[in-house]
Tab-separated table of C-alpha atoms in Angstrom:
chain	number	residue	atom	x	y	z
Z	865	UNK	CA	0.000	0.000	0.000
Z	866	UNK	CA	1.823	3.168	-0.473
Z	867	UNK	CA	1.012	5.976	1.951
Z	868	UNK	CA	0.594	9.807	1.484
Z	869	UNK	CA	1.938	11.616	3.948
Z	870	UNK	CA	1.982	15.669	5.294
Z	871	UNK	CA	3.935	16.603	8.373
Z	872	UNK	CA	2.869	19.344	10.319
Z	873	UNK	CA	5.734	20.560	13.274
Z	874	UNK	CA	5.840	23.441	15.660
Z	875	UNK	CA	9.533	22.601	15.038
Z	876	UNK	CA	11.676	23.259	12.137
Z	877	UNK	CA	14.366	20.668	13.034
Z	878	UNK	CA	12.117	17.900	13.984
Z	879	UNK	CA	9.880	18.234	10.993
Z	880	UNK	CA	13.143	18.182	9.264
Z	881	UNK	CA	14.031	14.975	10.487
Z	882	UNK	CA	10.825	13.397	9.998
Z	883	UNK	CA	10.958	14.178	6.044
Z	884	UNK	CA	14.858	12.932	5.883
Z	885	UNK	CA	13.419	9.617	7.662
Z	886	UNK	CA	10.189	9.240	5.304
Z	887	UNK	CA	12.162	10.079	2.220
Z	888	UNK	CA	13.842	6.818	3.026
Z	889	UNK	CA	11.118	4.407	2.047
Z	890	UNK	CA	9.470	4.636	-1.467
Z	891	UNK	CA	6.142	3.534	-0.018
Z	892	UNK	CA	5.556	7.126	1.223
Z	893	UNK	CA	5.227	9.910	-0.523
Z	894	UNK	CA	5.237	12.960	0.854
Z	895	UNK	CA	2.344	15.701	-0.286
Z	896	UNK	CA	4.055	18.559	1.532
Z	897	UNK	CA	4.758	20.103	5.101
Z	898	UNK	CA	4.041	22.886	7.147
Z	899	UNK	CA	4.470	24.597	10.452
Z	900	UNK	CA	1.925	25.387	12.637
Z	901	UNK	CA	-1.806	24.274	12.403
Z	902	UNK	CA	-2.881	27.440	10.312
Z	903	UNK	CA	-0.452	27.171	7.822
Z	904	UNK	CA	-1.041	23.461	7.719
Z	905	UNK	CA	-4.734	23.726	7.040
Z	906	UNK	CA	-3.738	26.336	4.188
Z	907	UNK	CA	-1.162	23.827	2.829
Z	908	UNK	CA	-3.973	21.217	3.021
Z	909	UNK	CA	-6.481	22.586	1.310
Z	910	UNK	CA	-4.643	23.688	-1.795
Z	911	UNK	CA	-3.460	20.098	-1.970
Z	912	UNK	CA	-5.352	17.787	-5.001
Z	913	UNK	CA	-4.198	14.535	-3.454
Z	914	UNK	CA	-5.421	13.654	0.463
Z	915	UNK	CA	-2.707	12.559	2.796
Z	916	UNK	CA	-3.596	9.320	4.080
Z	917	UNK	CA	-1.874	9.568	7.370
Z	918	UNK	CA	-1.098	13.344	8.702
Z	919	UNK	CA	2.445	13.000	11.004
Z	920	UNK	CA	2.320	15.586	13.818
Z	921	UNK	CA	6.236	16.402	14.971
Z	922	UNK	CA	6.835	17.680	18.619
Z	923	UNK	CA	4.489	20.254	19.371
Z	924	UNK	CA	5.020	23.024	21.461
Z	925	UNK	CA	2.335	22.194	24.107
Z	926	UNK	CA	-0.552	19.740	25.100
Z	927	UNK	CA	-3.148	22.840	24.058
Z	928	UNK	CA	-1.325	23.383	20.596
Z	929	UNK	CA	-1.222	19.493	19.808
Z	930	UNK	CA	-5.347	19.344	20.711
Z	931	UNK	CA	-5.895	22.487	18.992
Z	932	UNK	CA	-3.956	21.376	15.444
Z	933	UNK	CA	-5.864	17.880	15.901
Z	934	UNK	CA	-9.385	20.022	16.372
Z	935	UNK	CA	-8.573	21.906	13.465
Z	936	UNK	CA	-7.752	18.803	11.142
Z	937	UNK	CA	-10.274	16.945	12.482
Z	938	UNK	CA	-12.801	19.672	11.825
Z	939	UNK	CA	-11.651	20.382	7.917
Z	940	UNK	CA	-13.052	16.573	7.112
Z	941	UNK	CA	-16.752	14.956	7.098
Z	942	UNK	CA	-18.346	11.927	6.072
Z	943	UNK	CA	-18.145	12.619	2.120
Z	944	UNK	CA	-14.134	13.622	2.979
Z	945	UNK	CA	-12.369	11.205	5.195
Z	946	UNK	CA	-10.105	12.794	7.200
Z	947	UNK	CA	-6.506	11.543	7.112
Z	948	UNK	CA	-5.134	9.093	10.118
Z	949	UNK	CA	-3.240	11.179	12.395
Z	950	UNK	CA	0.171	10.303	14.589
Z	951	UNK	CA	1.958	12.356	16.897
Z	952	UNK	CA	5.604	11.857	17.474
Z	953	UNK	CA	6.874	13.814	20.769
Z	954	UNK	CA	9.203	13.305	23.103
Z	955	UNK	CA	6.539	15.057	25.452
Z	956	UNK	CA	5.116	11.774	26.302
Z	957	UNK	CA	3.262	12.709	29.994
Z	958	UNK	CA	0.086	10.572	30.288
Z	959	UNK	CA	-2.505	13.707	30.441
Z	960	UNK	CA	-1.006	14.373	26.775
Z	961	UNK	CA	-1.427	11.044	25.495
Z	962	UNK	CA	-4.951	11.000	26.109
Z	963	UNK	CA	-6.198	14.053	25.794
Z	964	UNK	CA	-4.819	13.390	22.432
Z	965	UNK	CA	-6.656	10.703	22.341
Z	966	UNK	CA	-9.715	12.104	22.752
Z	967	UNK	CA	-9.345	14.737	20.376
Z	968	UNK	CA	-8.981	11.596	17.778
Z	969	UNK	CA	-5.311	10.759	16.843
Z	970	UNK	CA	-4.951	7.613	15.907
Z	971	UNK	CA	-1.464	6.725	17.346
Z	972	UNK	CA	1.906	7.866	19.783
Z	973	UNK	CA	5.112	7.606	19.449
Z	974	UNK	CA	7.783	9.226	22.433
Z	975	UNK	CA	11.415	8.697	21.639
Z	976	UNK	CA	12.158	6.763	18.097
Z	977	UNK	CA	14.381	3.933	18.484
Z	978	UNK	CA	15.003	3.850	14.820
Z	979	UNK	CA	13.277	4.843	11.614
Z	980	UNK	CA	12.055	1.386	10.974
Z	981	UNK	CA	9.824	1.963	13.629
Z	982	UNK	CA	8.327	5.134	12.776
Z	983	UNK	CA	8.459	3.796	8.894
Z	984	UNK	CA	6.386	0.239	10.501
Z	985	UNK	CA	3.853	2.776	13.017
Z	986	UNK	CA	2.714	4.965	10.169
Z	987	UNK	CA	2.086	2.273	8.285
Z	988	UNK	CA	0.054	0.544	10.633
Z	989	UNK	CA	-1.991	3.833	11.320
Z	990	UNK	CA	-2.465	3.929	7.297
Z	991	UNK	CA	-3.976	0.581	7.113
Z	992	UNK	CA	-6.942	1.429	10.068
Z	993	UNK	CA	-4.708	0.599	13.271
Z	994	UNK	CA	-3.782	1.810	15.925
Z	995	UNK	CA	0.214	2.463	17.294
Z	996	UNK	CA	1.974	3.463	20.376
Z	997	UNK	CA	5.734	3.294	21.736
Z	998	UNK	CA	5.716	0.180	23.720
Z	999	UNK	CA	6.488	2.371	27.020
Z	1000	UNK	CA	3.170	4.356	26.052
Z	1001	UNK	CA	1.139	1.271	25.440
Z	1002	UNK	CA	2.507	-0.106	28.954
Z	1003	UNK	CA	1.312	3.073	30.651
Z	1004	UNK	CA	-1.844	3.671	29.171
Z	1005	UNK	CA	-2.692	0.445	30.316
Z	1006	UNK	CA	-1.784	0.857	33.975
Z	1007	UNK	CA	-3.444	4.063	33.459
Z	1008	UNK	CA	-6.774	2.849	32.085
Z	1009	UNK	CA	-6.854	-0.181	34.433
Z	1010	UNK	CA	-6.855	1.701	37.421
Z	1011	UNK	CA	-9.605	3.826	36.318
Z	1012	UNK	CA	-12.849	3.191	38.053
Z	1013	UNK	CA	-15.081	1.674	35.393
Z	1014	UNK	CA	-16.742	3.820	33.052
Z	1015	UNK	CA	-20.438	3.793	31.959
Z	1016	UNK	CA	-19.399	3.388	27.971
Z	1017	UNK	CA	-18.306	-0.183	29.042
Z	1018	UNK	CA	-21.549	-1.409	29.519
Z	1019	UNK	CA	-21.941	-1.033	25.410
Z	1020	UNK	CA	-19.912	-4.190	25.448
Z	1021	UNK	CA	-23.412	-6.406	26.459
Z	1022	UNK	CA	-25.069	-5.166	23.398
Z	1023	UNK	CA	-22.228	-6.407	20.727
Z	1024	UNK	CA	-22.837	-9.116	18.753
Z	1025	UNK	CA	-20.449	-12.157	19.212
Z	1026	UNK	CA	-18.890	-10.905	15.486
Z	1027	UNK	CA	-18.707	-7.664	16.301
Z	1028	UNK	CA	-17.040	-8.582	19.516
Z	1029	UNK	CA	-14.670	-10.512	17.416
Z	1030	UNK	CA	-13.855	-8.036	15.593
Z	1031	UNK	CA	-13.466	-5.135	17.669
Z	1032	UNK	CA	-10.750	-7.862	19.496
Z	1033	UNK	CA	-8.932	-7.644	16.262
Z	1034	UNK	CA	-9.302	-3.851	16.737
Z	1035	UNK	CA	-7.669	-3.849	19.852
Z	1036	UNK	CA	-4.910	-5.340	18.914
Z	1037	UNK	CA	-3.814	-3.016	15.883
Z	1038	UNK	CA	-5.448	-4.929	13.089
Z	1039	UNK	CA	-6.354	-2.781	10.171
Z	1040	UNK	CA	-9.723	-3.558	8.105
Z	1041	UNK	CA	-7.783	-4.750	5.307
Z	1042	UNK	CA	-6.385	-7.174	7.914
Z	1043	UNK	CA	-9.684	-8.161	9.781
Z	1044	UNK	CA	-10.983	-8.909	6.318
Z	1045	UNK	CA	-8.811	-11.290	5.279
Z	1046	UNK	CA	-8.668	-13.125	8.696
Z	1047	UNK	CA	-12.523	-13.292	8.889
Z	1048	UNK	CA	-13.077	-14.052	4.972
Z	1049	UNK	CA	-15.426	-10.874	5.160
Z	1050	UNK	CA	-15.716	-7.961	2.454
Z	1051	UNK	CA	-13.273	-4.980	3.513
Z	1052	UNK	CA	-16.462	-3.100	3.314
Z	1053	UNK	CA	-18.191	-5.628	5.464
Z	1054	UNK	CA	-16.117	-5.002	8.170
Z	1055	UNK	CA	-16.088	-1.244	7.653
Z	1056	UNK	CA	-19.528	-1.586	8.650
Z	1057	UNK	CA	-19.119	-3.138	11.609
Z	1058	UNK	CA	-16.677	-1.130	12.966
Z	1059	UNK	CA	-19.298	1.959	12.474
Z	1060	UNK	CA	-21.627	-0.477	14.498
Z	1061	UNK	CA	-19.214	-1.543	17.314
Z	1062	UNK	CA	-18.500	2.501	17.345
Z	1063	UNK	CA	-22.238	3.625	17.880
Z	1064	UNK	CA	-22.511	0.870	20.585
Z	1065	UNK	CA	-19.693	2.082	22.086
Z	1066	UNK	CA	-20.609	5.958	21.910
Z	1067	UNK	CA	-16.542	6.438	20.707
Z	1068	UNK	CA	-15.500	8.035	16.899
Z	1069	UNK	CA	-12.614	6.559	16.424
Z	1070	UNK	CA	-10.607	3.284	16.695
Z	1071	UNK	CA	-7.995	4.562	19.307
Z	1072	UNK	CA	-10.068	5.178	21.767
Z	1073	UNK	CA	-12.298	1.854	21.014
Z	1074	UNK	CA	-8.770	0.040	20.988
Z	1075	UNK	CA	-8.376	1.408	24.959
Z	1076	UNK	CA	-11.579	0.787	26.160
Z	1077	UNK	CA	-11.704	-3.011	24.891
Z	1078	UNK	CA	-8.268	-3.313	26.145
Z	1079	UNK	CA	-9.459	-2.096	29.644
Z	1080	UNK	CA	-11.844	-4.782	28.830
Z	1081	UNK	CA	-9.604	-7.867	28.780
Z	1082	UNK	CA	-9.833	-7.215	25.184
Z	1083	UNK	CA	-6.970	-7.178	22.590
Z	1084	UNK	CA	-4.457	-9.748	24.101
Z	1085	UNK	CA	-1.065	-8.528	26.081
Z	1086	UNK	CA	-0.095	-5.083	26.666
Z	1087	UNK	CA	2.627	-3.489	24.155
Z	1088	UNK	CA	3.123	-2.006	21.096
Z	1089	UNK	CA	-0.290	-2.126	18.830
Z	1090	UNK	CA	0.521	-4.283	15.749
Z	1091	UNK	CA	-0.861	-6.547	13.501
Z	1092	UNK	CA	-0.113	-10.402	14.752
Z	1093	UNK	CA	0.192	-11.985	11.249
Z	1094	UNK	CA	-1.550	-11.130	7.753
């Protein structure tokens, strides 16, 4: 699948190195990059192509990561379907990871061991799942776990046992592409079921279904959200 990609940074040297990483892999291609959320919404909508996956780099604050995810989030509707959207940051505190969660990114990364894992994360985020830096993953689940339990969970009784099958998959990273072909389902089958098992769920995106089924006992082990075989 190859990828299109826009980079939006507060910073000139990290958005930098994200572009000198992506040009490394001819599955991406990058569409263009800006900095700052209002010149990346101008960039954006002079662009004929869609990205598929919009890479946030290190931004300057919790408010200013929300606020460009608001303002993304906001451009796109049902006939337009906004892009997937991952944060890289070294500001990895747990009220930043979720409130960007809740604002709808779809995964986190903190400090980049290598390229190949940024390369493999956006990748997984372009296909429908979700990623995280295996130290986030760990702590979100602490950090869920000891939450008390919250009323949303109590969509989980009205799932079918397919769509709780599914939203399993979900939880641990599978695209729909993925789900599909492990199910023997229609990619658009699926797609439907996901907009079921979100409705039930009262959640918009698959992030923040991923954590609450994981909170479940959903999803298998804690760690790094990936795909467990094609």
């Amino acid at each position: 699948m190859e990828v299109n990609l826009f980079i939006v940074s507060d910073n000139p040297v990290a958005l930098a190195g994200l572009e000198a990483i992506i040009e490394q892999d001819e599955k991406f291609t990058l569409l263009g990059r800006a900095v700052g959320s209002t010149d990346s919404l101008r960039c954006l909508a002079k662009s004929e192509v869609q990205p598929h996956v919009i890479i946030l780099g290190e931004p300057s604050s919790k408010r200013a990561l929300c606020d460009t995810v608001q303002h993304i989030v906001a451009k796109y509707d049902r006939e337009r379907p906004r892009p997937k959207i991952i944060v890289v940051s070294q500001h990895d505190d747990d009220d930043v990871i979720v409130a960007a969660l809740r604002v709808g990114i779809n995964g986190y990364l903190g400090r980049i061991r290598s390229p190949e894992e940024l390369l493999h994360s956006i990748q997984i985020v372009a296909e429908g799942g979700a990623a995280f830096s295996p130290t986030i993953a760990s702590r979100l689940s602490r950090y869920f776990s000891t939450m008390p339990r919250l009323p949303k969970l109590t969509g989980f009784s009205d799932l079918t046992s397919r769509e709780v099958e599914i939203l399993e998959l979900l939880a641990a990273g599978w695209g729909n592409q993925q789900i599909a072909r492990r199910l023997y389902l229609a990619e658009k089958t699926v797609r439907n079921y996901v907009s079921r098992i979100f409705a039930k769920l009262e959640v918009h995106d698959r992030a923040t279904a991923a954590v609450l089924a994981r909170d479940a006992g959903l999803g298998g082990q804690s760690g790094v959200l990936v795909p467990q075989g094609t």
